Backbone as ProteinMPNN parsed JSONL, in Angstrom:
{"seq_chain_A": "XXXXXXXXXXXXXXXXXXXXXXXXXXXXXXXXXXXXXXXXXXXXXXXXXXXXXXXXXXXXXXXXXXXXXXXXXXXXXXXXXXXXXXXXXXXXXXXXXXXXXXXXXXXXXXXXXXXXXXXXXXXXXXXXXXXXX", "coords_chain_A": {"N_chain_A": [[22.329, -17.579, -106.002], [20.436, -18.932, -107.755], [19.238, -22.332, -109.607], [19.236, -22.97, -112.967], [16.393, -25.396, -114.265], [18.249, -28.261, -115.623], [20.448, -27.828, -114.929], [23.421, -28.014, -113.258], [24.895, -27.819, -109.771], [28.69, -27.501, -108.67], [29.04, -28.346, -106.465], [26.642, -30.188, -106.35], [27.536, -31.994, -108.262], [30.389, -33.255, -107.116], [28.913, -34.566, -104.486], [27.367, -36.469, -105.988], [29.067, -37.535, -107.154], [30.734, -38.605, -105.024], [28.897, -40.873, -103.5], [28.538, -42.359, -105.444], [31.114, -43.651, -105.713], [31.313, -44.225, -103.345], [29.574, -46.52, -103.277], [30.481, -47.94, -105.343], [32.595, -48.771, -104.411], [31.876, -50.192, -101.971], [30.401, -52.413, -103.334], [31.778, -53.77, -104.522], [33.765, -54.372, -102.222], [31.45, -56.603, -101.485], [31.545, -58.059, -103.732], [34.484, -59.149, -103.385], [34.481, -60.949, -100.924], [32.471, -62.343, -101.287], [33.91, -64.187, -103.02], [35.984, -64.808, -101.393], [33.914, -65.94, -99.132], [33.185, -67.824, -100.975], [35.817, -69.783, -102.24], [37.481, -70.241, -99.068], [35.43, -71.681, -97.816], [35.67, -74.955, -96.785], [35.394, -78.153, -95.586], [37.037, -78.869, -92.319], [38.891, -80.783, -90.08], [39.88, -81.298, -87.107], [42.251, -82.883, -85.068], [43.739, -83.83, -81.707], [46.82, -85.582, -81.157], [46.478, -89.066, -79.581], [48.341, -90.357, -76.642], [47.539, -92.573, -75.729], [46.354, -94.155, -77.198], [47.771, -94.228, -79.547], [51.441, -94.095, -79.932], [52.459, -93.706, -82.288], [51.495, -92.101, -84.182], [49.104, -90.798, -86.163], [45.612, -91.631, -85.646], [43.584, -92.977, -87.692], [40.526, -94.413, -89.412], [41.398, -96.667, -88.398], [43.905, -97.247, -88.834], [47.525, -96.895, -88.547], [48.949, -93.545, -88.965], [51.792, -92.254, -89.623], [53.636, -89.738, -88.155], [53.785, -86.905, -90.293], [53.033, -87.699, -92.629], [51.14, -87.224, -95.431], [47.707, -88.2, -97.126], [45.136, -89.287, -99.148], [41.602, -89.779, -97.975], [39.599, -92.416, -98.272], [36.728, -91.082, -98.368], [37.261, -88.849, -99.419], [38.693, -86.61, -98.7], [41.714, -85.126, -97.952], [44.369, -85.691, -95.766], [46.71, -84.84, -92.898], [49.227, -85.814, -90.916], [50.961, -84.954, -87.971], [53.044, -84.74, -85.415], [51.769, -82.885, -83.925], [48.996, -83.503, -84.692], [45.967, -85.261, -86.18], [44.954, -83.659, -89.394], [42.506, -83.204, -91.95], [40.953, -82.214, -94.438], [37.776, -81.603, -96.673], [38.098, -82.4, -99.955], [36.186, -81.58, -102.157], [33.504, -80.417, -103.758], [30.209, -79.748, -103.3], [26.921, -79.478, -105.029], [25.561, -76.437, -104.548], [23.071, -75.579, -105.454], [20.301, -76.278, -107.431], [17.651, -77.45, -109.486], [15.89, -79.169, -107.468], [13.347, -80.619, -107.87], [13.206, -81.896, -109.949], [15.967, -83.294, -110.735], [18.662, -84.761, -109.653], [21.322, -85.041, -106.924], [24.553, -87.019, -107.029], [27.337, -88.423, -106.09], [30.543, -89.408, -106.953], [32.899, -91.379, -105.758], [35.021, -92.505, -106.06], [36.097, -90.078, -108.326], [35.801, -87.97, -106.467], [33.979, -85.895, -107.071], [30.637, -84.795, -107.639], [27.977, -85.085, -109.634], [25.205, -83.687, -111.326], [22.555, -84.626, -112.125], [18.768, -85.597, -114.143], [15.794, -86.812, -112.578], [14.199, -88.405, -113.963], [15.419, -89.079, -116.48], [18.727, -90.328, -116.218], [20.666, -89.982, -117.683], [20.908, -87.198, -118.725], [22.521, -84.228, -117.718], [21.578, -81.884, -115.374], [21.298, -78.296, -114.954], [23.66, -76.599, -112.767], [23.474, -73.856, -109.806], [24.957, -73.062, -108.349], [27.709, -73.819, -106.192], [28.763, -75.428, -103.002], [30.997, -75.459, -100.845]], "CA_chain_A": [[22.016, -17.809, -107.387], [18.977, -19.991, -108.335], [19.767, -23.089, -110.544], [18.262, -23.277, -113.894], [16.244, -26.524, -114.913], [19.127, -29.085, -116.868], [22.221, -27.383, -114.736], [23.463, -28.676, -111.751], [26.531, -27.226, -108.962], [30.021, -28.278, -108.705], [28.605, -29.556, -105.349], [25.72, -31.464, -106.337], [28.536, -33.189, -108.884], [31.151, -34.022, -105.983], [28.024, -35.355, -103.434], [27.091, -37.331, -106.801], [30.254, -38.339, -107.501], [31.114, -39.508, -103.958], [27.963, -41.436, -103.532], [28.411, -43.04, -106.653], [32.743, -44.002, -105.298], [30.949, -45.054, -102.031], [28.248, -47.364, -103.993], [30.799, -48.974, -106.214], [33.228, -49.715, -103.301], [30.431, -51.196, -101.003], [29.862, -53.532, -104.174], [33.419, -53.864, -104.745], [33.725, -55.199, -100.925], [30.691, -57.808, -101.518], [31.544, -59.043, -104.452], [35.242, -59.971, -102.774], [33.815, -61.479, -99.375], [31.398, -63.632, -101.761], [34.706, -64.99, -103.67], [36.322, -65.398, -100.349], [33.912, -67.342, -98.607], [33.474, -69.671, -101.881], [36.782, -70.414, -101.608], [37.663, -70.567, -97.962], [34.689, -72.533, -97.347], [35.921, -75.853, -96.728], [35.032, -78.85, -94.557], [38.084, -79.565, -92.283], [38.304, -81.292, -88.609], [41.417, -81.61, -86.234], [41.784, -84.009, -84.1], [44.531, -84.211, -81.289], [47.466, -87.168, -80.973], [46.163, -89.644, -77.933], [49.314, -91.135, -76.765], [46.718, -93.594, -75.171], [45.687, -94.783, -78.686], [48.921, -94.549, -80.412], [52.818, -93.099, -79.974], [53.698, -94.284, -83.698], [51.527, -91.401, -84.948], [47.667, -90.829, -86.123], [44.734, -93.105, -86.447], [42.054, -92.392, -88.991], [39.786, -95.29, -89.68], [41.441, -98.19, -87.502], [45.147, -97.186, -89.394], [48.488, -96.025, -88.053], [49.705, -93.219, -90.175], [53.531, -92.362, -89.552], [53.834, -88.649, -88.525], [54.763, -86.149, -91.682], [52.072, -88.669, -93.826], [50.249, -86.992, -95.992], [47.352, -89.077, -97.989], [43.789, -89.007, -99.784], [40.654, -91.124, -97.782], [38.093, -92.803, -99.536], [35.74, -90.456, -98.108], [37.272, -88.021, -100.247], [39.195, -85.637, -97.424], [42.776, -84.816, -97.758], [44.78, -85.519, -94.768], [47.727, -84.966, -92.684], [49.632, -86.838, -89.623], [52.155, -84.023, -87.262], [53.289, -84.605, -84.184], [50.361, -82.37, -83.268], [47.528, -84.714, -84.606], [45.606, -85.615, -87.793], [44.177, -82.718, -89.648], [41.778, -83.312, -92.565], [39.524, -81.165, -95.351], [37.611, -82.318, -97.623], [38.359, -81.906, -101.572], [35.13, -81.87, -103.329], [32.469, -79.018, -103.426], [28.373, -79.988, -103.161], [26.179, -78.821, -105.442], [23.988, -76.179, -103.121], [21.431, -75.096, -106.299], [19.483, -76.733, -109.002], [16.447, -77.919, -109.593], [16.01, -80.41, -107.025], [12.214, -81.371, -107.651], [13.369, -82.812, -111.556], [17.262, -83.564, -110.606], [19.588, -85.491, -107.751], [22.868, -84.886, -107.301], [25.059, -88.145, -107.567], [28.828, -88.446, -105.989], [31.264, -90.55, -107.078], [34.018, -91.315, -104.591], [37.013, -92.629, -107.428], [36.979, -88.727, -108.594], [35.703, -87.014, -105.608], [32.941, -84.93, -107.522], [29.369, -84.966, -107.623], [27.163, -84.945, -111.079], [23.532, -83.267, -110.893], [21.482, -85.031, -113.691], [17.499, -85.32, -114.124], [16.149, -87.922, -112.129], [13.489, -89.385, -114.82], [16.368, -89.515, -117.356], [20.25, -89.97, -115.752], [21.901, -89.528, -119.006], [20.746, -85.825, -119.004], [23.013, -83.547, -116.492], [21.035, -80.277, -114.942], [22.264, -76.845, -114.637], [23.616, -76.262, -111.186], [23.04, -72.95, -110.049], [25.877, -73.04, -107.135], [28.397, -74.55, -105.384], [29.369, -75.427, -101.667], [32.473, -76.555, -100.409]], "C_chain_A": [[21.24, -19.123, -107.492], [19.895, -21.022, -109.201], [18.979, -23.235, -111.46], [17.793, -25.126, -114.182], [17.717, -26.901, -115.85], [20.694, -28.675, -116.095], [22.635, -28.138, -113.217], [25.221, -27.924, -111.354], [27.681, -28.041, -108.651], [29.523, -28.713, -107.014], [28.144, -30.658, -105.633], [26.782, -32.28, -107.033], [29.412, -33.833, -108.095], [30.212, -34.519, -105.094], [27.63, -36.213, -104.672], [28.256, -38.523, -106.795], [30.868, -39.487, -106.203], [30.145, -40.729, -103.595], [28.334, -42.459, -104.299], [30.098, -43.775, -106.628], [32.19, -44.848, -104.401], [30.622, -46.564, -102.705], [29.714, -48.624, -104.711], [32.182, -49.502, -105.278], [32.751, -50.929, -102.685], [30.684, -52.672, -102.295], [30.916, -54.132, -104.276], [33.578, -55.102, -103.834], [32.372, -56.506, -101.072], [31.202, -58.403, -102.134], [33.389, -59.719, -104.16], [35.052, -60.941, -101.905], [32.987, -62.045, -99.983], [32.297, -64.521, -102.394], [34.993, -65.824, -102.431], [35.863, -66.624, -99.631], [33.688, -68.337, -99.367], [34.462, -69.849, -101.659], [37.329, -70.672, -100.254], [36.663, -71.308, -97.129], [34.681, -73.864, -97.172], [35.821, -76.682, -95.302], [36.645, -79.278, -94.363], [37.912, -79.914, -90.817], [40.812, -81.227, -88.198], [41.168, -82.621, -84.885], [43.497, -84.498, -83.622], [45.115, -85.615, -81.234], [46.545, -87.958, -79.529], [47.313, -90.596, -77.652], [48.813, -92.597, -76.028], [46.666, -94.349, -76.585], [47.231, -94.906, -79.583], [50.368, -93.574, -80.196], [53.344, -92.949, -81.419], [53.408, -92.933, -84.362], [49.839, -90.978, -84.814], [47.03, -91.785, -86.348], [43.79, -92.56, -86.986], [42.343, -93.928, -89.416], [40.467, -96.668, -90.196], [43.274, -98.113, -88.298], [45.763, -96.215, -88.748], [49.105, -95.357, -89.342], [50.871, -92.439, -89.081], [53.388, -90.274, -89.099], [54.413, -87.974, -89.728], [54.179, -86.94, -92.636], [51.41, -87.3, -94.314], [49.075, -87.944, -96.777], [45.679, -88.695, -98.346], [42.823, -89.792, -98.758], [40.105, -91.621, -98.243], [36.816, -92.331, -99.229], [36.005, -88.919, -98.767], [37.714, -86.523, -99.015], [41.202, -86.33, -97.46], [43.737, -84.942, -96.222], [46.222, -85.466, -94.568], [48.461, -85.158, -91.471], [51.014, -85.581, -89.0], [52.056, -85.013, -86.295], [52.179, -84.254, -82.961], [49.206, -83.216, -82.993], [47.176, -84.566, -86.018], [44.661, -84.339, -88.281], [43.471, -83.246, -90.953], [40.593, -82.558, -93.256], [39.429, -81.912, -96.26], [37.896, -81.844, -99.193], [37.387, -82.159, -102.486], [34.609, -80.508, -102.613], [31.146, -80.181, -103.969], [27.875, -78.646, -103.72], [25.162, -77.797, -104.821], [22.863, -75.589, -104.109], [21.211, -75.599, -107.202], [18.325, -77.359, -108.163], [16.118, -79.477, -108.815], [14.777, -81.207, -106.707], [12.42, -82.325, -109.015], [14.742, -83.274, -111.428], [17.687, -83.913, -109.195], [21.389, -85.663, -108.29], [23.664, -86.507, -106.879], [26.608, -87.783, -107.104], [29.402, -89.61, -105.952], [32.954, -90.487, -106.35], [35.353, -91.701, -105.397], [37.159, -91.168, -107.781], [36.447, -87.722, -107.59], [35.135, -85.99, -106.006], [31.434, -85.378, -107.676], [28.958, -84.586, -109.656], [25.573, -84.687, -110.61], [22.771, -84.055, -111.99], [19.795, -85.253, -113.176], [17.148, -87.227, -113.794], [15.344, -88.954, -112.979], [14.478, -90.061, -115.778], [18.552, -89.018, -116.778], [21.079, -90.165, -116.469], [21.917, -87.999, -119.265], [21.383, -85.06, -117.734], [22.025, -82.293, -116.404], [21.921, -79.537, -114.482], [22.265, -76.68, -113.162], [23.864, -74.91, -111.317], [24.424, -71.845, -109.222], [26.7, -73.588, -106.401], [28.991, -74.167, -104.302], [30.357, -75.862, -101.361], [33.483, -75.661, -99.879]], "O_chain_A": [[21.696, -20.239, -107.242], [21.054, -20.733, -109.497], [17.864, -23.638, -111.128], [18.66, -25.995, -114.283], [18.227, -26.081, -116.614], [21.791, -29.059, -116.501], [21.924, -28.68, -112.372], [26.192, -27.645, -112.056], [27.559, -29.237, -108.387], [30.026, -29.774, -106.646], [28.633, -31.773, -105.449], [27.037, -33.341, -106.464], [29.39, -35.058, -108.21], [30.882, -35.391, -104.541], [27.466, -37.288, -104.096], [28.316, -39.731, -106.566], [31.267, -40.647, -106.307], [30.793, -41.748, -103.36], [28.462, -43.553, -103.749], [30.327, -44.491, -107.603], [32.406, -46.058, -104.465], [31.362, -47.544, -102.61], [29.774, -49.838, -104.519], [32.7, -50.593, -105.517], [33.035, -52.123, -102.784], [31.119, -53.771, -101.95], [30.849, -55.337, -104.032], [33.574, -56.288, -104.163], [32.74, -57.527, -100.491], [31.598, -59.466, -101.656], [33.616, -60.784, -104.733], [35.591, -61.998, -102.233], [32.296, -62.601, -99.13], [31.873, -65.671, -102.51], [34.601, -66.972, -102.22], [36.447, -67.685, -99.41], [33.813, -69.505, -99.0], [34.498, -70.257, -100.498], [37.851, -71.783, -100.348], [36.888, -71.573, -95.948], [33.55, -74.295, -97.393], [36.054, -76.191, -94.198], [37.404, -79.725, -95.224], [36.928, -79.458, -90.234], [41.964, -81.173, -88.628], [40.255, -82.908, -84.11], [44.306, -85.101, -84.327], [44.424, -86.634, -81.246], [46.068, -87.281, -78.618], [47.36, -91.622, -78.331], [49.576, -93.539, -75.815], [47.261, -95.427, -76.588], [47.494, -95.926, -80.221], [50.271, -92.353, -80.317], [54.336, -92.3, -81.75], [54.304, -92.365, -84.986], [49.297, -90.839, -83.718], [47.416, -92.74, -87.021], [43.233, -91.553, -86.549], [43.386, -94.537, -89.652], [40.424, -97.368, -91.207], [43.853, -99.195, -88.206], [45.291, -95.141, -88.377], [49.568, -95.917, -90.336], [50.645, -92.164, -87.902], [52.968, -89.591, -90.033], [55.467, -88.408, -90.192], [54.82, -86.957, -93.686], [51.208, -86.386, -93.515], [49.76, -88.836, -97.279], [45.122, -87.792, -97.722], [43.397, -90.866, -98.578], [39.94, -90.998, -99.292], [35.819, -92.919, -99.649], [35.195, -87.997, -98.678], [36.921, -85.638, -98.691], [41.71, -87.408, -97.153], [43.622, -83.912, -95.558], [47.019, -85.811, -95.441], [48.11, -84.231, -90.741], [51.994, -85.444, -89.733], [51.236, -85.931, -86.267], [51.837, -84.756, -81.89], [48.63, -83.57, -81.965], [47.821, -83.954, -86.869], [43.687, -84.035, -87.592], [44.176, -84.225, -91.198], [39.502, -82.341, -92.729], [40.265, -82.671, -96.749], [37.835, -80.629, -99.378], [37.586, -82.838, -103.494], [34.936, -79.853, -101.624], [31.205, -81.113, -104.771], [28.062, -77.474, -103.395], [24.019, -78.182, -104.575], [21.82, -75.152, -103.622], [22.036, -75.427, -108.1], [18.099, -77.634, -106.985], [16.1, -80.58, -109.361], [14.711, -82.084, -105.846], [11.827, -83.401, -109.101], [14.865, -83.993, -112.419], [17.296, -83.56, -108.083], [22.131, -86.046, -109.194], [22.864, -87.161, -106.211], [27.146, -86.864, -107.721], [29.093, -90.597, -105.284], [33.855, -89.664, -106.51], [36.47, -91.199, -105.279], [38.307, -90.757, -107.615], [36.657, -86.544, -107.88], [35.536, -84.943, -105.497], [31.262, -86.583, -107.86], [29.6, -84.01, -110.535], [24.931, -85.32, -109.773], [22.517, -83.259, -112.894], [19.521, -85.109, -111.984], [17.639, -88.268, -114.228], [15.599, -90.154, -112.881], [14.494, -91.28, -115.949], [19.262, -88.021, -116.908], [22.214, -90.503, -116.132], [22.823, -87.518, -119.945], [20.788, -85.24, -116.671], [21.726, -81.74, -117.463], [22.951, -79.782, -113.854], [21.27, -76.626, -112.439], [24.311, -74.447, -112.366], [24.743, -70.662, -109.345], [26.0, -74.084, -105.518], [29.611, -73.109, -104.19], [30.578, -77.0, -101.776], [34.569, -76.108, -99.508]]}, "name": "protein", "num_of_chains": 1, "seq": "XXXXXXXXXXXXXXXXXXXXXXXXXXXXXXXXXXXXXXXXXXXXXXXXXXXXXXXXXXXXXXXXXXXXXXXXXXXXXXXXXXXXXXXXXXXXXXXXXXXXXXXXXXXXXXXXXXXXXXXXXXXXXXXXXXXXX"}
């Protein structure tokens, strides 16, 4: 049986339909795995004890911290002192889009965030487009 112009078969509707399940999965799956790596994208370092350098605990920048420390740096990186060794991520995100031939991004280390503003006038903030971190 022929198909008239305007009609269509309970096939073509299930190969539509699946197509169209596939399609909005697929998208489904991107647009998770684009949340993901914004959030799990973070700068962090490890860095074994040296019982050469210290038994008391960790050193980060020329200081003994106490195993089981936790504390902030002034480089804006979260850290923490085991047994193991000093681990450290940072707690800010970098602007990665705007207009960076009329704007400069600007970080201030007391709140550990950046500001994008326009660089003729730095009372005016620009639209960022994106963020890294």
């Amino acid at each position: 049986m022929a198909l008239q112009p305007g009609t269509t078969s309970a096939e073509g509707d299930r190969s539509n339909g699946t197509i169209s399940a596939f399609w909005k999965s697929f998208l489904g799956f991107l647009f998770a795995t684009g949340i993901l790596v914004i959030l799990c994208d973070t700068y962090c370092f490890f860095q074994a004890n040296d019982p050469a350098i210290s038994t008391e605990g960790c050193v980060r920048d020329g200081k003994i911290h106490k195993s089981g420390t936790n504390w902030r740096t002034e480089d804006c990186h979260r850290c923490n002192c085991s047994w193991h060794g000093l681990s450290c991520c940072s707690i800010f995100i970098e602007p990665g889009d705007y207009d960076r031939e009329t704007c400069v991004s600007i970080f201030n280390k007391n709140t550990c965030r950046y500001t994008v503003v326009e660089k003729a006038n730095p009372s005016k903030t620009c639209e960022i487009y994106s963020w890294v971190g």
